[in-house]
Every structure is written in structure tokens, then in C-alpha cells.
Tab-separated table of C-alpha atoms and ligand atoms in Angstrom:
chain	number	residue	atom	x	y	z
E	1	MET	CA	7.966	5.120	-35.822
E	2	LYS	CA	8.451	7.861	-33.487
E	3	LEU	CA	9.067	7.104	-29.729
E	4	HIS	CA	6.352	9.404	-28.653
E	5	ARG	CA	3.960	7.793	-30.996
E	6	LYS	CA	4.798	4.276	-29.683
E	7	LEU	CA	4.359	5.486	-26.087
E	8	THR	CA	0.863	6.923	-27.087
E	9	ILE	CA	-0.070	3.528	-28.371
E	10	LEU	CA	1.219	1.357	-25.858
E	11	ALA	CA	0.164	3.227	-22.991
E	12	ASP	CA	-3.369	3.232	-24.171
E	13	ALA	CA	-3.023	-0.510	-24.770
E	14	ALA	CA	-1.743	-1.085	-21.452
E	15	LYS	CA	-4.852	0.616	-19.576
E	16	TYR	CA	-7.149	-2.139	-19.774
E	17	ASP	CA	-4.721	-3.826	-16.925
E	18	ALA	CA	-5.740	-3.260	-13.475
E	19	SER	CA	-2.997	-5.090	-11.565
E	20	CYS	CA	-0.494	-2.356	-11.054
E	21	ALA	CA	-0.715	-1.504	-7.281
E	22	SER	CA	2.767	-1.274	-6.028
E	23	SER	CA	2.124	-2.108	-2.345
E	24	GLY	CA	4.341	-4.427	-0.531
E	25	ALA	CA	7.475	-2.930	-2.334
E	26	LYS	CA	10.737	-2.476	-0.343
E	27	GLY	CA	13.470	-0.453	-1.777
E	28	ARG	CA	16.373	-2.175	-3.742
E	29	ALA	CA	20.055	-1.204	-2.867
E	30	THR	CA	21.132	0.894	-5.367
E	31	GLN	CA	25.052	1.073	-6.077
E	32	GLY	CA	25.782	2.145	-2.325
E	33	GLY	CA	22.594	4.499	-2.351
E	34	ARG	CA	23.724	6.531	-5.303
E	35	GLY	CA	21.892	4.591	-8.134
E	36	LEU	CA	18.602	5.734	-9.512
E	37	GLY	CA	15.349	5.401	-7.898
E	38	ASN	CA	17.154	4.633	-4.276
E	39	THR	CA	13.795	4.447	-2.249
E	40	SER	CA	15.245	4.525	1.539
E	41	ASN	CA	12.986	7.180	1.845
E	42	GLY	CA	9.978	4.715	0.868
E	43	ILE	CA	8.238	4.735	-2.207
E	44	CYS	CA	4.881	6.838	-2.185
E	45	HIS	CA	2.094	5.872	-4.110
E	46	SER	CA	-0.708	7.664	-5.646
E	47	TYR	CA	-4.120	6.002	-6.392
E	48	THR	CA	-7.247	6.846	-8.397
E	49	PRO	CA	-10.328	7.145	-6.318
E	50	ASP	CA	-11.274	3.458	-7.271
E	51	GLY	CA	-7.685	2.271	-5.793
E	52	ARG	CA	-5.589	2.204	-8.931
E	53	CYS	CA	-2.031	3.170	-8.605
E	54	VAL	CA	-1.079	5.836	-11.035
E	55	SER	CA	2.508	6.597	-10.139
E	56	LEU	CA	4.093	4.019	-12.308
E	57	LEU	CA	5.222	4.032	-16.198
E	58	LYS	CA	2.514	1.556	-17.326
E	59	ILE	CA	3.211	0.181	-20.734
E	60	LEU	CA	3.153	-2.546	-23.155
E	61	LEU	CA	6.396	-3.694	-24.880
E	62	THR	CA	4.218	-4.201	-27.746
E	63	ASN	CA	0.521	-4.619	-28.605
E	64	TYR	CA	1.288	-7.202	-31.404
E	65	CYS	CA	0.029	-10.497	-30.195
E	66	VAL	CA	-0.173	-13.878	-31.868
E	67	PHE	CA	-3.186	-14.854	-29.688
E	68	ASP	CA	-6.793	-14.125	-30.485
E	69	CYS	CA	-8.480	-13.490	-26.884
E	70	LEU	CA	-11.768	-12.410	-27.709
E	71	TYR	CA	-12.164	-9.885	-24.980
E	72	CYS	CA	-8.579	-8.057	-25.451
E	73	VAL	CA	-8.262	-5.031	-27.804
E	74	ASN	CA	-4.842	-6.203	-28.802
E	75	ARG	CA	-6.131	-9.603	-30.283
E	76	THR	CA	-4.487	-10.564	-33.433
E	77	SER	CA	-7.775	-10.057	-35.260
E	78	SER	CA	-8.094	-6.495	-33.862
E	79	ASP	CA	-7.921	-3.564	-36.138
E	80	VAL	CA	-5.847	-1.136	-33.829
E	81	PRO	CA	-2.720	0.651	-34.485
E	82	ARG	CA	0.325	-1.526	-33.574
E	83	ALA	CA	3.649	-0.760	-32.208
E	84	ARG	CA	6.641	-2.377	-30.570
E	85	PHE	CA	9.264	-0.939	-28.233
E	86	THR	CA	12.826	-2.367	-28.050
E	87	PRO	CA	13.930	-3.114	-24.493
E	88	ALA	CA	16.583	-0.340	-24.832
E	89	GLU	CA	13.434	2.147	-25.541
E	90	VAL	CA	11.624	1.169	-22.552
E	91	VAL	CA	14.754	1.424	-20.396
E	92	HIS	CA	15.347	4.944	-21.713
E	93	LEU	CA	11.708	5.842	-21.130
E	94	THR	CA	11.804	4.609	-17.603
E	95	VAL	CA	14.911	6.317	-16.812
E	96	GLU	CA	13.951	9.626	-18.209
E	97	MET	CA	10.440	9.892	-16.790
E	98	TYR	CA	12.061	8.541	-13.139
E	99	ARG	CA	14.576	11.586	-13.273
E	100	ARG	CA	11.807	13.917	-13.896
E	101	ASN	CA	9.815	12.407	-10.911
E	102	TYR	CA	6.985	11.584	-12.979
E	103	ILE	CA	6.970	7.818	-12.037
E	104	GLU	CA	8.197	5.749	-9.167
E	105	GLY	CA	8.589	2.810	-11.201
E	106	LEU	CA	7.575	0.437	-14.309
E	107	PHE	CA	4.679	-1.881	-14.937
E	108	LEU	CA	5.553	-3.711	-18.177
E	109	SER	CA	3.341	-6.060	-19.803
E	110	SER	CA	3.257	-7.237	-23.275
E	111	GLY	CA	1.074	-9.078	-26.206
E	112	VAL	CA	2.689	-12.275	-27.170
E	113	LEU	CA	5.449	-12.096	-29.546
E	114	LYS	CA	6.459	-15.364	-31.635
E	115	SER	CA	6.185	-17.377	-28.171
E	116	PRO	CA	6.017	-16.844	-24.458
E	117	ASP	CA	9.537	-17.372	-23.951
E	118	HIS	CA	10.465	-14.886	-26.705
E	119	THR	CA	8.363	-12.470	-25.252
E	120	MET	CA	9.373	-13.016	-21.496
E	121	ALA	CA	13.187	-12.690	-22.760
E	122	GLU	CA	12.634	-9.053	-23.938
E	123	MET	CA	10.743	-8.040	-20.926
E	124	VAL	CA	13.571	-9.675	-18.663
E	125	GLU	CA	16.130	-7.584	-20.864
E	126	VAL	CA	14.143	-4.398	-19.742
E	127	ALA	CA	14.322	-5.216	-16.175
E	128	ARG	CA	17.955	-6.652	-16.062
E	129	THR	CA	19.291	-3.633	-17.917
E	130	LEU	CA	17.499	-1.190	-15.614
E	131	ARG	CA	18.792	-2.971	-12.398
E	132	GLN	CA	22.289	-4.313	-13.640
E	133	GLU	CA	23.166	-1.382	-16.262
E	134	ARG	CA	21.369	1.729	-14.886
E	135	GLY	CA	21.421	1.103	-11.150
E	136	PHE	CA	17.903	1.489	-11.080
E	137	GLY	CA	16.055	0.872	-7.894
E	138	GLY	CA	12.489	1.965	-8.422
E	139	TYR	CA	9.584	-0.521	-8.429
E	140	ILE	CA	9.330	-2.883	-11.306
E	141	HIS	CA	6.213	-5.144	-11.756
E	142	LEU	CA	6.531	-7.507	-14.919
E	143	LYS	CA	3.846	-9.689	-16.296
E	144	THR	CA	4.897	-13.381	-16.949
E	145	VAL	CA	3.333	-14.808	-19.951
E	146	ALA	CA	1.669	-18.105	-19.189
E	147	GLY	CA	3.550	-21.078	-21.214
E	148	ALA	CA	6.625	-19.446	-20.278
E	149	SER	CA	9.594	-21.880	-19.001
E	150	ASP	CA	10.376	-22.110	-15.582
E	151	GLU	CA	13.723	-20.531	-16.432
E	152	ALA	CA	12.003	-17.404	-18.031
E	153	ILE	CA	9.750	-16.794	-14.800
E	154	ALA	CA	12.881	-17.283	-12.460
E	155	GLU	CA	14.621	-14.572	-14.663
E	156	ALA	CA	11.415	-12.244	-14.202
E	157	GLY	CA	11.429	-12.722	-10.405
E	158	ARG	CA	15.142	-12.295	-10.093
E	159	TRP	CA	14.992	-8.282	-11.338
E	160	ALA	CA	11.264	-7.554	-10.708
E	161	ASP	CA	9.744	-6.554	-7.140
E	162	ARG	CA	6.221	-8.010	-8.429
E	163	ILE	CA	5.323	-10.282	-10.952
E	164	SER	CA	1.690	-11.411	-12.078
E	165	CYS	CA	0.260	-14.123	-14.477
E	166	ASN	CA	-3.288	-13.038	-15.493
E	167	VAL	CA	-5.802	-15.612	-14.517
E	168	GLU	CA	-8.075	-13.581	-17.066
E	169	LEU	CA	-11.269	-15.004	-16.587
E	170	PRO	CA	-13.288	-16.407	-13.583
E	171	THR	CA	-13.787	-19.999	-14.532
E	172	ARG	CA	-12.041	-22.727	-17.155
E	173	ARG	CA	-15.432	-22.742	-19.134
E	174	ASP	CA	-15.005	-18.928	-19.822
E	175	LEU	CA	-11.330	-19.145	-20.743
E	176	ALA	CA	-12.393	-22.132	-23.163
E	177	LYS	CA	-14.991	-19.780	-24.673
E	178	LEU	CA	-13.211	-16.509	-24.832
E	179	ALA	CA	-9.410	-17.551	-24.925
E	180	PRO	CA	-9.634	-21.063	-26.419
E	181	GLU	CA	-5.442	-20.805	-27.216
E	182	LYS	CA	-4.822	-19.991	-23.315
E	183	ARG	CA	-4.638	-23.029	-21.197
E	184	ALA	CA	-5.762	-22.690	-17.459
E	185	THR	CA	-3.167	-25.283	-16.881
E	186	GLU	CA	-0.029	-23.014	-17.946
E	187	ILE	CA	-1.549	-20.200	-16.203
E	188	ASP	CA	-1.795	-22.242	-12.982
E	189	ARG	CA	1.622	-23.590	-13.546
E	190	ALA	CA	3.238	-20.152	-13.885
E	191	MET	CA	1.633	-19.217	-10.466
E	192	GLN	CA	2.865	-22.525	-9.033
E	193	VAL	CA	6.471	-21.769	-9.981
E	194	THR	CA	6.401	-18.342	-8.990
E	195	LYS	CA	5.157	-19.517	-5.531
E	196	ALA	CA	7.854	-22.080	-5.163
E	197	ARG	CA	10.636	-19.587	-5.874
E	198	ILE	CA	8.915	-17.084	-3.368
E	199	ASP	CA	8.768	-19.952	-0.708
E	200	GLU	CA	12.410	-20.809	-1.390
E	201	ASP	CA	13.229	-17.044	-0.340
E	202	ARG	CA	11.039	-16.896	2.577
E	203	ASP	CA	13.851	-17.582	5.354
E	204	ARG	CA	16.257	-15.322	3.392
E	205	ARG	CA	16.404	-11.721	5.278
E	206	SER	CA	17.014	-10.222	1.801
E	207	LYS	CA	14.656	-11.526	-0.634
E	208	ARG	CA	15.957	-12.214	-3.999
E	209	PHE	CA	12.784	-13.152	-5.921
E	210	ALA	CA	9.924	-10.879	-6.377
E	211	PRO	CA	9.962	-9.469	-2.924
E	212	ALA	CA	6.506	-7.967	-3.374
E	213	GLY	CA	5.048	-11.204	-4.363
E	214	GLN	CA	2.615	-12.148	-7.033
E	215	SER	CA	-0.760	-10.882	-8.156
E	216	THR	CA	-3.264	-11.605	-10.965
E	217	GLN	CA	-5.947	-9.908	-12.883
E	218	MET	CA	-9.577	-11.375	-13.343
E	219	ILE	CA	-11.912	-9.761	-15.980
E	220	VAL	CA	-15.785	-9.912	-14.931
E	221	GLY	CA	-18.594	-9.312	-16.870
E	222	ALA	CA	-17.418	-10.582	-20.099
E	223	THR	CA	-19.554	-13.729	-19.475
E	224	PRO	CA	-22.517	-14.341	-17.437
E	225	THR	CA	-20.686	-16.172	-14.699
E	226	PRO	CA	-21.751	-15.045	-11.376
E	227	ASP	CA	-19.759	-13.410	-8.366
E	228	ARG	CA	-19.977	-16.765	-6.581
E	229	ASP	CA	-17.552	-18.403	-9.218
E	230	VAL	CA	-15.433	-15.093	-9.303
E	231	LEU	CA	-14.956	-15.177	-5.487
E	232	GLU	CA	-14.438	-18.942	-5.369
E	233	THR	CA	-11.682	-18.620	-7.792
E	234	ALA	CA	-10.110	-15.828	-6.066
E	235	ASP	CA	-10.295	-17.592	-2.881
E	236	ALA	CA	-8.747	-20.578	-4.292
E	237	LEU	CA	-5.862	-18.734	-5.785
E	238	TYR	CA	-5.139	-16.760	-2.448
E	239	THR	CA	-4.958	-20.245	-0.960
E	240	ARG	CA	-3.150	-22.350	-3.459
E	241	HIS	CA	-0.895	-19.647	-4.427
E	242	ARG	CA	-0.770	-17.140	-1.756
E	243	LEU	CA	-1.134	-14.137	-4.169
E	244	ARG	CA	-1.017	-10.949	-2.722
E	245	ARG	CA	-3.744	-9.486	-4.638
E	246	VAL	CA	-6.465	-10.442	-7.084
E	247	TYR	CA	-7.554	-7.380	-9.127
E	248	TYR	CA	-11.070	-7.222	-10.513
E	249	SER	CA	-11.549	-5.738	-13.718
E	250	ALA	CA	-15.024	-4.866	-15.282
E	251	TYR	CA	-14.903	-5.971	-19.046
E	252	SER	CA	-14.437	-3.173	-21.419
E	253	PRO	CA	-16.132	-3.438	-24.596
E	254	THR	CA	-13.680	-3.122	-27.371
E	255	PRO	CA	-14.411	-1.890	-31.106
E	256	HIS	CA	-15.639	-4.646	-33.556
E	257	ALA	CA	-16.029	-7.061	-30.566
E	258	ASP	CA	-17.230	-10.411	-31.154
E	259	GLY	CA	-20.921	-11.293	-30.876
E	260	ALA	CA	-20.273	-13.509	-27.920
E	261	LEU	CA	-19.479	-10.498	-25.794
E	262	PRO	CA	-21.655	-7.976	-24.009
E	263	VAL	CA	-21.889	-4.732	-25.632
E	264	ALA	CA	-22.051	-2.823	-22.545
E	265	ARG	CA	-19.546	-2.517	-19.730
E	266	PRO	CA	-20.773	-4.128	-16.453
E	267	SER	CA	-21.594	-1.523	-13.621
E	268	LEU	CA	-18.330	-0.234	-11.907
E	269	ILE	CA	-20.286	-0.911	-8.609
E	270	ARG	CA	-19.843	-4.726	-9.430
E	271	GLU	CA	-16.002	-4.397	-9.327
E	272	HIS	CA	-16.134	-2.420	-6.157
E	273	ARG	CA	-18.361	-4.984	-4.438
E	274	LEU	CA	-15.889	-7.786	-5.401
E	275	TYR	CA	-13.102	-5.833	-3.963
E	276	GLN	CA	-15.054	-5.328	-0.949
E	277	ALA	CA	-15.967	-9.149	-0.758
E	278	ASP	CA	-12.250	-9.709	-1.331
E	279	TRP	CA	-11.201	-7.938	1.712
E	280	LEU	CA	-13.765	-9.786	3.785
E	281	LEU	CA	-12.349	-13.036	2.728
E	282	ARG	CA	-8.683	-12.039	3.450
E	283	PHE	CA	-8.693	-9.727	6.644
E	284	TYR	CA	-12.289	-10.002	8.164
E	285	GLY	CA	-12.586	-14.156	8.446
E	286	PHE	CA	-15.634	-14.506	6.034
E	287	ALA	CA	-16.115	-17.546	3.882
E	288	VAL	CA	-17.083	-17.300	0.399
E	289	ASP	CA	-20.443	-19.038	0.989
E	290	GLU	CA	-21.519	-16.517	3.766
E	291	LEU	CA	-21.253	-13.731	1.058
E	292	VAL	CA	-22.760	-15.692	-1.902
E	293	ASP	CA	-24.342	-19.109	-2.425
E	294	ALA	CA	-26.292	-21.088	-4.842
E	295	SER	CA	-29.574	-18.900	-3.891
E	296	ARG	CA	-27.986	-15.517	-4.051
E	297	PRO	CA	-25.086	-15.870	-6.506
E	298	ASN	CA	-24.328	-12.268	-6.888
E	299	LEU	CA	-23.368	-9.749	-4.294
E	300	PRO	CA	-25.885	-7.095	-3.829
E	301	ASP	CA	-25.670	-3.894	-5.847
E	302	ASP	CA	-27.225	-1.639	-3.179
E	303	MET	CA	-25.116	-2.175	-0.113
E	304	ASP	CA	-21.780	-3.534	0.825
E	305	PRO	CA	-21.483	-7.290	1.384
E	306	LYS	CA	-20.852	-7.012	5.152
E	307	LEU	CA	-23.997	-4.983	5.793
E	308	ALA	CA	-25.869	-7.328	3.443
E	309	TRP	CA	-24.491	-10.398	5.722
E	310	ALA	CA	-25.336	-8.650	8.992
E	311	LEU	CA	-28.923	-7.900	8.080
E	312	ARG	CA	-29.581	-11.530	6.984
E	313	HIS	CA	-28.213	-12.494	10.459
E	314	ARG	CA	-29.749	-10.237	12.807
E	315	ALA	CA	-30.103	-12.841	15.402
E	316	LEU	CA	-26.321	-12.554	16.201
E	317	PHE	CA	-26.672	-9.031	17.191
E	318	PRO	CA	-26.194	-6.749	19.020
E	319	ILE	CA	-22.871	-7.349	20.400
E	320	ASP	CA	-21.108	-6.086	23.176
E	321	PRO	CA	-18.216	-4.293	22.351
E	322	MET	CA	-16.716	-4.605	25.722
E	323	ARG	CA	-16.494	-8.565	25.733
E	324	ALA	CA	-16.779	-9.415	21.920
E	325	ASP	CA	-13.408	-10.927	20.701
E	326	ARG	CA	-11.756	-9.377	17.540
E	327	GLU	CA	-13.417	-11.710	15.158
E	328	GLN	CA	-17.020	-10.822	16.251
E	329	LEU	CA	-16.160	-7.047	16.101
E	330	LEU	CA	-14.809	-7.448	12.348
E	331	ARG	CA	-18.315	-8.707	11.671
E	332	VAL	CA	-19.981	-5.621	12.661
E	333	PRO	CA	-21.201	-3.327	9.998
E	334	GLY	CA	-19.238	-0.152	9.802
E	335	LEU	CA	-16.410	-1.368	11.661
E	336	GLY	CA	-13.416	-1.644	9.729
E	337	THR	CA	-10.062	-3.243	11.187
E	338	ARG	CA	-8.726	0.334	12.199
E	339	GLY	CA	-12.017	0.803	14.038
E	340	VAL	CA	-11.853	-2.616	15.634
E	341	ASP	CA	-8.168	-2.404	16.888
E	342	ALA	CA	-9.151	1.263	18.338
E	343	ILE	CA	-12.112	-0.197	20.299
E	344	LEU	CA	-10.099	-3.180	21.654
E	345	ALA	CA	-7.285	-0.583	22.927
E	346	ALA	CA	-10.025	1.803	24.153
E	347	ARG	CA	-12.035	-0.886	26.037
E	348	LYS	CA	-8.884	-1.451	28.385
E	349	HIS	CA	-9.583	1.573	30.154
E	350	ARG	CA	-13.286	2.500	30.259
E	351	ARG	CA	-16.883	1.161	29.520
E	352	LEU	CA	-17.254	2.490	25.806
E	353	THR	CA	-20.282	4.843	24.880
E	354	LEU	CA	-21.599	6.306	21.388
E	355	ASP	CA	-19.498	9.347	22.295
E	356	ASP	CA	-16.253	7.413	22.636
E	357	LEU	CA	-16.797	5.696	19.207
E	358	ARG	CA	-17.211	9.097	17.752
E	359	ARG	CA	-13.936	10.175	19.603
E	360	LEU	CA	-12.435	6.892	17.966
E	361	ARG	CA	-13.818	8.329	14.220
E	362	ILE	CA	-16.236	5.498	13.958
E	363	SER	CA	-19.391	6.369	12.165
E	364	THR	CA	-22.271	5.583	14.908
E	365	ARG	CA	-24.837	5.648	12.234
E	366	LYS	CA	-24.040	2.480	10.928
E	367	VAL	CA	-22.763	0.509	13.834
E	368	ARG	CA	-25.504	1.862	16.303
E	369	PRO	CA	-28.099	-0.985	15.702
E	370	PHE	CA	-25.255	-3.896	15.926
E	371	LEU	CA	-23.645	-2.731	19.087
E	372	ASP	CA	-24.746	-2.890	22.409
E	373	LEU	CA	-23.901	0.473	23.987
E	374	PRO	CA	-25.586	2.535	26.450
E	375	GLY	CA	-28.007	4.889	24.566
E	376	SER	CA	-27.434	3.052	21.356
E	377	ASP	CA	-31.168	1.195	21.672
E	378	ALA	CA	-29.665	-1.548	19.428
E	379	ALA	CA	-32.399	-4.080	20.188
E	380	ARG	CA	-35.130	-1.731	19.114
E	381	TRP	CA	-33.297	-0.888	15.738
E	382	LEU	CA	-32.903	-4.489	14.972
E	383	ASP	CA	-36.559	-5.123	15.206
E	384	ARG	CA	-37.514	-2.362	12.867
E	385	MET	CA	-38.924	-3.759	9.371
E	386	ASP	CA	-37.044	-0.632	7.805
E	387	LEU	CA	-33.754	-1.166	9.100
E	388	ARG	CA	-32.461	-1.960	5.792
E	389	ALA	CA	-33.359	1.460	4.420
E	390	ARG	CA	-32.183	3.218	7.570
E	391	VAL	CA	-28.633	1.714	7.401
E	392	LYS	CA	-28.057	1.751	3.760
E	393	PRO	CA	-26.180	4.736	2.751
E	394	PRO	CA	-27.646	7.169	0.030
E	395	GLU	CA	-26.556	6.167	-3.307
E	396	GLN	CA	-23.979	8.912	-3.960
E	397	LEU	CA	-22.268	8.513	-0.477
E	398	GLU	CA	-22.548	4.656	-1.105
E	399	LEU	CA	-20.528	4.971	-4.385
E	400	PHE	CA	-18.082	7.170	-2.763
E	401	GLY	CA	-17.718	4.847	0.170
E	402	ALA	CA	-17.298	1.866	-2.023
E	403	ARG	CA	-14.462	3.240	-3.712
E	404	ALA	CA	-12.811	4.006	-0.731
E	405	SER	CA	-13.264	0.834	0.905
E	406	ALA	CA	-12.068	-0.834	-2.336
E	407	ARG	CA	-8.921	1.047	-1.815
E	408	ASP	CA	-8.412	0.937	2.154
E	409	GLY	CA	-10.378	-2.271	3.096
E	410	GLN	CA	-12.344	-0.614	5.905
E	411	LEU	CA	-15.977	-2.029	5.834
T	1	SF4	S1	-2.603	-13.252	-25.074
T	1	SF4	FE1	-2.773	-11.239	-23.865
T	1	SF4	S2	-2.556	-9.727	-25.298
T	1	SF4	FE2	-2.739	-11.407	-26.374
T	1	SF4	S3	-4.807	-11.224	-27.115
T	1	SF4	FE3	-4.648	-12.619	-25.333
T	1	SF4	S4	-5.039	-11.110	-23.726
T	1	SF4	FE4	-4.660	-9.987	-25.342
């Protein structure tokens, strides 16, 4: 099969994996600064509107797979065209595309060939050759295959900037139903081994193992599992394995899919809401049960989760931006981390007004009911029965805003 045809098949097969953002990568030393991909000038990233990085060559080594995960287009029973790169072909493509400035790095995943270790050996061969023989200093993200040995994971992290093992689905129950050959314990073990290796490196100035950390991807909407379980799993992964990111990927129906799967793709807004909730957990001090609980197991569709929380807790507002601490300010709808830092700096010099917030590029339409500022009339706003309708952005604007906040985390 011609290389171009393989590329068409294996790039298409890789598009379902969302976990390819290259944030957090530092450049590698590359043969005295003369090697390929020397990133001393910094890696620049390009993101699609929904926050996905598009500057990597994102391919599978092969879409042959011995597993039969029902949600996956590459499952062994799927009737799709198959292809397989040799490690040398992936190296060639990466180097040539990098030289032409098409890409800044490589995101390499794979179906499972023969065994997890066999597959990992081929992927590691790509990364090792790029680094050792071609002097490649660009970004490399390798997927690890659950069930691979500790040694195989250690080798992957030696050459890659980031490694990731997909948790696949929100709960063990979902995994048993849709991917019975996959073991949650093996996925957990791969993450545990990765974390232990990263920890060993923590005090070294020059990181040797996966310096951009580990991430994972979770498919949502393939089962009726609610957002509450999704976020509890993500929160546990952040805590237990210190993942850099959990990527949420709305299930994409595949041709001739099993009857256990939904026929329609879940709304993209659900994916965006999960990203917003994820930012709130990691950077805004929220706990999962403040956003979703047994009586409200799913995030609202029609507004971001921070605004929904604030509307349920009106009694805590308005707050005085001159006295509130950082944690309180971070809970104000419309104040992202950048806006909060700007307020904390500006209030050292003067009593803030609505005009000052506008000058700090903070949208007063959303924050006005929640901040006690001269002229904000916040108490009257908070008493209004129609506050929800007044602060909720129009649908189009909301979709745009949700996408932007999924990317930069400003909520
Ligand atoms: S192991 Fe991966 S590639 Fe293979 S069927 Fe399952 S999800 Fe798809």
C-alpha cells in the first residue's frame, strides 16, 4: 500500500482521540542546538475553536486491533479499511512534515497488535529513532497501551514529552459493558507506573521522563452515565495520578455500531460543560458535589456550571471586591483567573468601580449582580425573579463562550 494511502487511513482513524494538546512541553536539547525541532524559541500551538491542538502529526501506527471495544471504529469486528505503518515510515513522515513546517510534533497512538508490549515496542522505536538518530527535538506524545509492562512504559516516557493511557469510559461498569477485554485495573496500573516515574524525576532540573506529564481521554455519551460519575472519575484521576489533563470526547457513532450504543452523537455542549466543570475543579476550588449531586446528576445545558452554582447560592452574594479573598472572587460568575488577578492588583491603589472593571476588560454584564460596587445595584438584581434569564448569555454567544472557556478556562 502506498504511504499516502496509509496516511489517509491512519490519520482519519486517529481523529477520534481528543487528548493531543501539547501544553506544558519544553524543548529538548537537540545536538547542540542544531538538531531538528530545536524548540528554544518555544513551541507555538494552534487550537481549533473547541480547544483541540492541530499542529501535531496525529496518526495511528496501525488501525488493526485484536480488541473489540464496541465504541471504537478500529475494533476487530469493524469493517473499515486497514493499514499499518512501519516505525521507519512514521519517522520519515514526521521529519519531512516537520521540515516543511506543517507540524510541530507527533501524536502517536495505535490499535493493539499481538500484545500490548509488542505494540509499545514499535511505538517506542519511532520515538527513539526520532530522538537518537534524527536528533528530533519537537514534541512527542505517545499513547501507552493498558497491560504493557513497566519496562515498556519506562521506555515510552524516556523519549516522549507526554504519555497518556486512555481511561476510555467514566465507570468500571461502562468498561465492562462496552470494552470487556479491557481491564480497569490495567489502565490504573499504567497510570500509577507513569506517576511513579514522573515523581522520581521531580527534583531533577532536567526531567528525563515524560516532562509534559500524563493525560487521559474519557468518552462521554456512549452510555447513559451522568456527568456526576464523569466528574468524580476525573477528580479521582487528578488526585490519585496527578494527571495534567483529562480530555472529554463526545461519543461519535461509528458505521454498523452495536445496538447497545446510541445512534446519535451527544450534544457538543455537554463536552464543553464538562471542560468548564473540569477547570472549576482544578483551578477555582470547586468540589464535584457543588456542581452535580444525586438530585442534579448532569450539568445544565443552558449556562456554564459556575453561573448555575451562583444562582443556586444567591445568599452568598453580592461580595465586596475590595475585601473578598481570591477564593471568593473566583466564585463570581464572569470573573476568570485573569480577571481576579487584575482586581487583586488594581484594588491596592483605589476603590474599584464598574468603569474600572471595564478598563480591566471584565464584562460587567455578568458580574454586576454578584459584586457590591458603587452603582452596581447588586442587591436589587439578586432579588429579581428573572435574574437567570438576564445573566444567561444568548444561545449563540453561549456556544462561542463555552468553546472559548473550554480552551482558556476563564469562567
Ligand atoms: S483497544 Fe483501542 S484501538 Fe483497539 S478496539 Fe479498543 S479502543 Fe479501539
